Amino acid sequence: MTIAETAKNVTLPQDTLRYYERIAQMQQNLERLDRKIAHYEKCAAFEHTLRDGETSRK
């Protein structure tokens, strides 16, 4: 259960509920950025491998 789901099951002031929802949103954004960074690193490593292959043929 996420923080936001837990917060919805408990009676909390509205500001606190918004705070937990915002934390959940930021966690999702961070996970998305982590996936993008991992993909970029894979692409950069592949490009580096291709360039190494080009220089060894010369």
Short mmCIF file of N, CA, C and O in Angstrom, two decimals:
data_model
loop_
_atom_site.label_atom_id
_atom_site.label_comp_id
_atom_site.label_asym_id
_atom_site.label_seq_id
_atom_site.Cartn_x
_atom_site.Cartn_y
_atom_site.Cartn_z
N MET A 1 0.85 -1.18 0.00
CA MET A 1 0.00 0.00 0.00
C MET A 1 0.89 1.24 0.00
O MET A 1 1.85 1.32 0.76
N THR A 2 0.57 2.18 -0.85
CA THR A 2 1.37 3.40 -0.96
C THR A 2 1.02 4.36 0.17
O THR A 2 0.00 4.20 0.85
N ILE A 3 1.84 5.37 0.31
CA ILE A 3 1.60 6.40 1.33
C ILE A 3 0.27 7.09 1.07
O ILE A 3 -0.51 7.31 1.99
N ALA A 4 0.00 7.41 -0.19
CA ALA A 4 -1.24 8.12 -0.52
C ALA A 4 -2.46 7.25 -0.21
O ALA A 4 -3.45 7.74 0.31
N GLU A 5 -2.38 5.94 -0.49
CA GLU A 5 -3.49 5.04 -0.18
C GLU A 5 -3.71 4.95 1.32
O GLU A 5 -4.84 4.94 1.79
N THR A 6 -2.62 4.87 2.06
CA THR A 6 -2.71 4.81 3.52
C THR A 6 -3.34 6.09 4.06
O THR A 6 -4.20 6.04 4.93
N ALA A 7 -2.91 7.21 3.52
CA ALA A 7 -3.44 8.50 3.98
C ALA A 7 -4.94 8.61 3.72
O ALA A 7 -5.66 9.21 4.50
N LYS A 8 -5.41 8.03 2.63
CA LYS A 8 -6.84 8.11 2.31
C LYS A 8 -7.68 7.27 3.27
O LYS A 8 -8.84 7.54 3.49
N ASN A 9 -7.08 6.21 3.85
CA ASN A 9 -7.80 5.33 4.76
C ASN A 9 -7.84 5.88 6.18
O ASN A 9 -8.54 5.36 7.02
N VAL A 10 -7.09 6.91 6.46
CA VAL A 10 -7.03 7.51 7.78
C VAL A 10 -7.61 8.92 7.68
O VAL A 10 -7.44 9.60 6.68
N THR A 11 -8.28 9.34 8.71
CA THR A 11 -8.83 10.69 8.72
C THR A 11 -7.71 11.67 8.98
O THR A 11 -7.13 11.69 10.06
N LEU A 12 -7.39 12.46 7.96
CA LEU A 12 -6.30 13.44 8.06
C LEU A 12 -6.81 14.80 7.60
O LEU A 12 -7.73 14.88 6.79
N PRO A 13 -6.18 15.84 8.09
CA PRO A 13 -6.52 17.16 7.55
C PRO A 13 -6.25 17.20 6.04
O PRO A 13 -5.38 16.50 5.54
N GLN A 14 -7.00 18.00 5.33
CA GLN A 14 -6.90 18.06 3.87
C GLN A 14 -5.48 18.42 3.41
O GLN A 14 -4.99 17.87 2.43
N ASP A 15 -4.82 19.33 4.12
CA ASP A 15 -3.45 19.71 3.75
C ASP A 15 -2.50 18.52 3.83
O ASP A 15 -1.64 18.34 2.98
N THR A 16 -2.68 17.71 4.86
CA THR A 16 -1.82 16.54 5.03
C THR A 16 -2.06 15.54 3.91
O THR A 16 -1.11 14.95 3.38
N LEU A 17 -3.31 15.34 3.55
CA LEU A 17 -3.64 14.43 2.46
C LEU A 17 -3.00 14.91 1.16
O LEU A 17 -2.40 14.11 0.43
N ARG A 18 -3.08 16.20 0.88
CA ARG A 18 -2.43 16.74 -0.33
C ARG A 18 -0.92 16.54 -0.29
O ARG A 18 -0.28 16.27 -1.31
N TYR A 19 -0.34 16.68 0.89
CA TYR A 19 1.10 16.47 1.07
C TYR A 19 1.48 15.04 0.68
O TYR A 19 2.43 14.82 -0.07
N TYR A 20 0.72 14.06 1.18
CA TYR A 20 1.03 12.66 0.85
C TYR A 20 0.79 12.36 -0.62
O TYR A 20 1.53 11.59 -1.23
N GLU A 21 -0.23 12.97 -1.19
CA GLU A 21 -0.47 12.77 -2.62
C GLU A 21 0.69 13.34 -3.44
O GLU A 21 1.11 12.75 -4.43
N ARG A 22 1.19 14.48 -3.01
CA ARG A 22 2.33 15.11 -3.71
C ARG A 22 3.58 14.25 -3.59
O ARG A 22 4.33 14.11 -4.56
N ILE A 23 3.80 13.66 -2.43
CA ILE A 23 4.94 12.76 -2.25
C ILE A 23 4.82 11.57 -3.21
O ILE A 23 5.80 11.18 -3.86
N ALA A 24 3.64 10.99 -3.30
CA ALA A 24 3.42 9.86 -4.20
C ALA A 24 3.68 10.26 -5.65
O ALA A 24 4.30 9.52 -6.42
N GLN A 25 3.24 11.46 -6.01
CA GLN A 25 3.47 11.98 -7.37
C GLN A 25 4.97 12.13 -7.64
O GLN A 25 5.46 11.75 -8.71
N MET A 26 5.69 12.68 -6.68
CA MET A 26 7.13 12.86 -6.85
C MET A 26 7.85 11.51 -6.94
O MET A 26 8.81 11.36 -7.71
N GLN A 27 7.39 10.52 -6.18
CA GLN A 27 7.99 9.19 -6.26
C GLN A 27 7.79 8.59 -7.65
O GLN A 27 8.71 7.99 -8.21
N GLN A 28 6.60 8.78 -8.22
CA GLN A 28 6.35 8.28 -9.58
C GLN A 28 7.24 8.99 -10.59
O GLN A 28 7.80 8.35 -11.50
N ASN A 29 7.40 10.31 -10.44
CA ASN A 29 8.27 11.06 -11.34
C ASN A 29 9.71 10.61 -11.23
O ASN A 29 10.42 10.49 -12.23
N LEU A 30 10.15 10.34 -10.01
CA LEU A 30 11.52 9.88 -9.80
C LEU A 30 11.75 8.52 -10.46
O LEU A 30 12.77 8.29 -11.10
N GLU A 31 10.77 7.62 -10.31
CA GLU A 31 10.89 6.31 -10.95
C GLU A 31 10.95 6.44 -12.47
O GLU A 31 11.73 5.75 -13.14
N ARG A 32 10.14 7.34 -13.02
CA ARG A 32 10.15 7.56 -14.47
C ARG A 32 11.51 8.11 -14.92
O ARG A 32 12.07 7.67 -15.93
N LEU A 33 12.04 9.07 -14.17
CA LEU A 33 13.35 9.62 -14.51
C LEU A 33 14.44 8.56 -14.41
O LEU A 33 15.36 8.52 -15.24
N ASP A 34 14.36 7.71 -13.40
CA ASP A 34 15.34 6.62 -13.26
C ASP A 34 15.32 5.70 -14.48
O ASP A 34 16.36 5.29 -14.98
N ARG A 35 14.10 5.38 -14.97
CA ARG A 35 13.99 4.54 -16.17
C ARG A 35 14.59 5.24 -17.38
O ARG A 35 15.29 4.64 -18.19
N LYS A 36 14.32 6.55 -17.51
CA LYS A 36 14.86 7.31 -18.64
C LYS A 36 16.39 7.37 -18.58
O LYS A 36 17.06 7.23 -19.61
N ILE A 37 16.93 7.57 -17.40
CA ILE A 37 18.39 7.63 -17.25
C ILE A 37 19.01 6.29 -17.59
O ILE A 37 20.02 6.21 -18.29
N ALA A 38 18.40 5.20 -17.12
CA ALA A 38 18.92 3.87 -17.42
C ALA A 38 18.90 3.62 -18.92
O ALA A 38 19.86 3.07 -19.49
N HIS A 39 17.82 4.04 -19.59
CA HIS A 39 17.73 3.87 -21.04
C HIS A 39 18.82 4.70 -21.74
O HIS A 39 19.47 4.22 -22.66
N TYR A 40 19.00 5.92 -21.29
CA TYR A 40 20.03 6.78 -21.88
C TYR A 40 21.41 6.15 -21.71
O TYR A 40 22.22 6.16 -22.64
N GLU A 41 21.69 5.61 -20.53
CA GLU A 41 23.00 4.98 -20.29
C GLU A 41 23.22 3.80 -21.22
O GLU A 41 24.32 3.60 -21.73
N LYS A 42 22.16 3.00 -21.45
CA LYS A 42 22.27 1.87 -22.38
C LYS A 42 22.57 2.37 -23.79
O LYS A 42 23.42 1.82 -24.49
N CYS A 43 21.87 3.42 -24.21
CA CYS A 43 22.08 3.97 -25.55
C CYS A 43 23.50 4.54 -25.70
O CYS A 43 24.15 4.33 -26.72
N ALA A 44 23.95 5.23 -24.68
CA ALA A 44 25.29 5.83 -24.72
C ALA A 44 26.35 4.73 -24.77
O ALA A 44 27.33 4.84 -25.51
N ALA A 45 26.16 3.66 -24.02
CA ALA A 45 27.12 2.56 -24.03
C ALA A 45 27.13 1.88 -25.40
O ALA A 45 28.19 1.53 -25.93
N PHE A 46 25.95 1.71 -26.00
CA PHE A 46 25.86 1.10 -27.32
C PHE A 46 26.54 1.97 -28.36
O PHE A 46 27.29 1.49 -29.21
N GLU A 47 26.30 3.28 -28.28
CA GLU A 47 26.94 4.20 -29.22
C GLU A 47 28.46 4.14 -29.06
O GLU A 47 29.20 4.14 -30.05
N HIS A 48 28.93 4.07 -27.83
CA HIS A 48 30.37 3.97 -27.57
C HIS A 48 30.93 2.69 -28.19
O HIS A 48 32.00 2.70 -28.80
N THR A 49 30.19 1.59 -28.06
CA THR A 49 30.61 0.32 -28.66
C THR A 49 30.70 0.44 -30.18
O THR A 49 31.65 -0.05 -30.79
N LEU A 50 29.72 1.09 -30.78
CA LEU A 50 29.74 1.28 -32.23
C LEU A 50 30.94 2.12 -32.66
O LEU A 50 31.60 1.81 -33.65
N ARG A 51 31.20 3.18 -31.92
CA ARG A 51 32.34 4.03 -32.27
C ARG A 51 33.66 3.31 -32.11
O ARG A 51 34.58 3.51 -32.90
N ASP A 52 33.78 2.46 -31.10
CA ASP A 52 35.00 1.67 -30.93
C ASP A 52 35.20 0.74 -32.11
O ASP A 52 36.32 0.54 -32.57
N GLY A 53 34.11 0.18 -32.62
CA GLY A 53 34.19 -0.70 -33.78
C GLY A 53 34.65 0.06 -35.02
O GLY A 53 35.41 -0.47 -35.83
N GLU A 54 34.25 1.29 -35.18
CA GLU A 54 34.64 2.09 -36.33
C GLU A 54 36.13 2.43 -36.26
O GLU A 54 36.83 2.39 -37.26
N THR A 55 36.64 2.75 -35.07
CA THR A 55 38.03 3.14 -34.95
C THR A 55 38.96 1.93 -35.11
O THR A 55 40.08 2.08 -35.59
N SER A 56 38.49 0.74 -34.76
CA SER A 56 39.37 -0.43 -34.89
C SER A 56 39.47 -0.88 -36.34
O SER A 56 40.44 -1.56 -36.71
N ARG A 57 38.55 -0.50 -37.21
CA ARG A 57 38.62 -0.85 -38.62
C ARG A 57 39.54 0.05 -39.41
O ARG A 57 39.95 -0.28 -40.51
N LYS A 58 39.85 1.21 -38.89
CA LYS A 58 40.69 2.17 -39.65
C LYS A 58 42.14 1.79 -39.63
O LYS A 58 42.68 1.10 -38.90
#
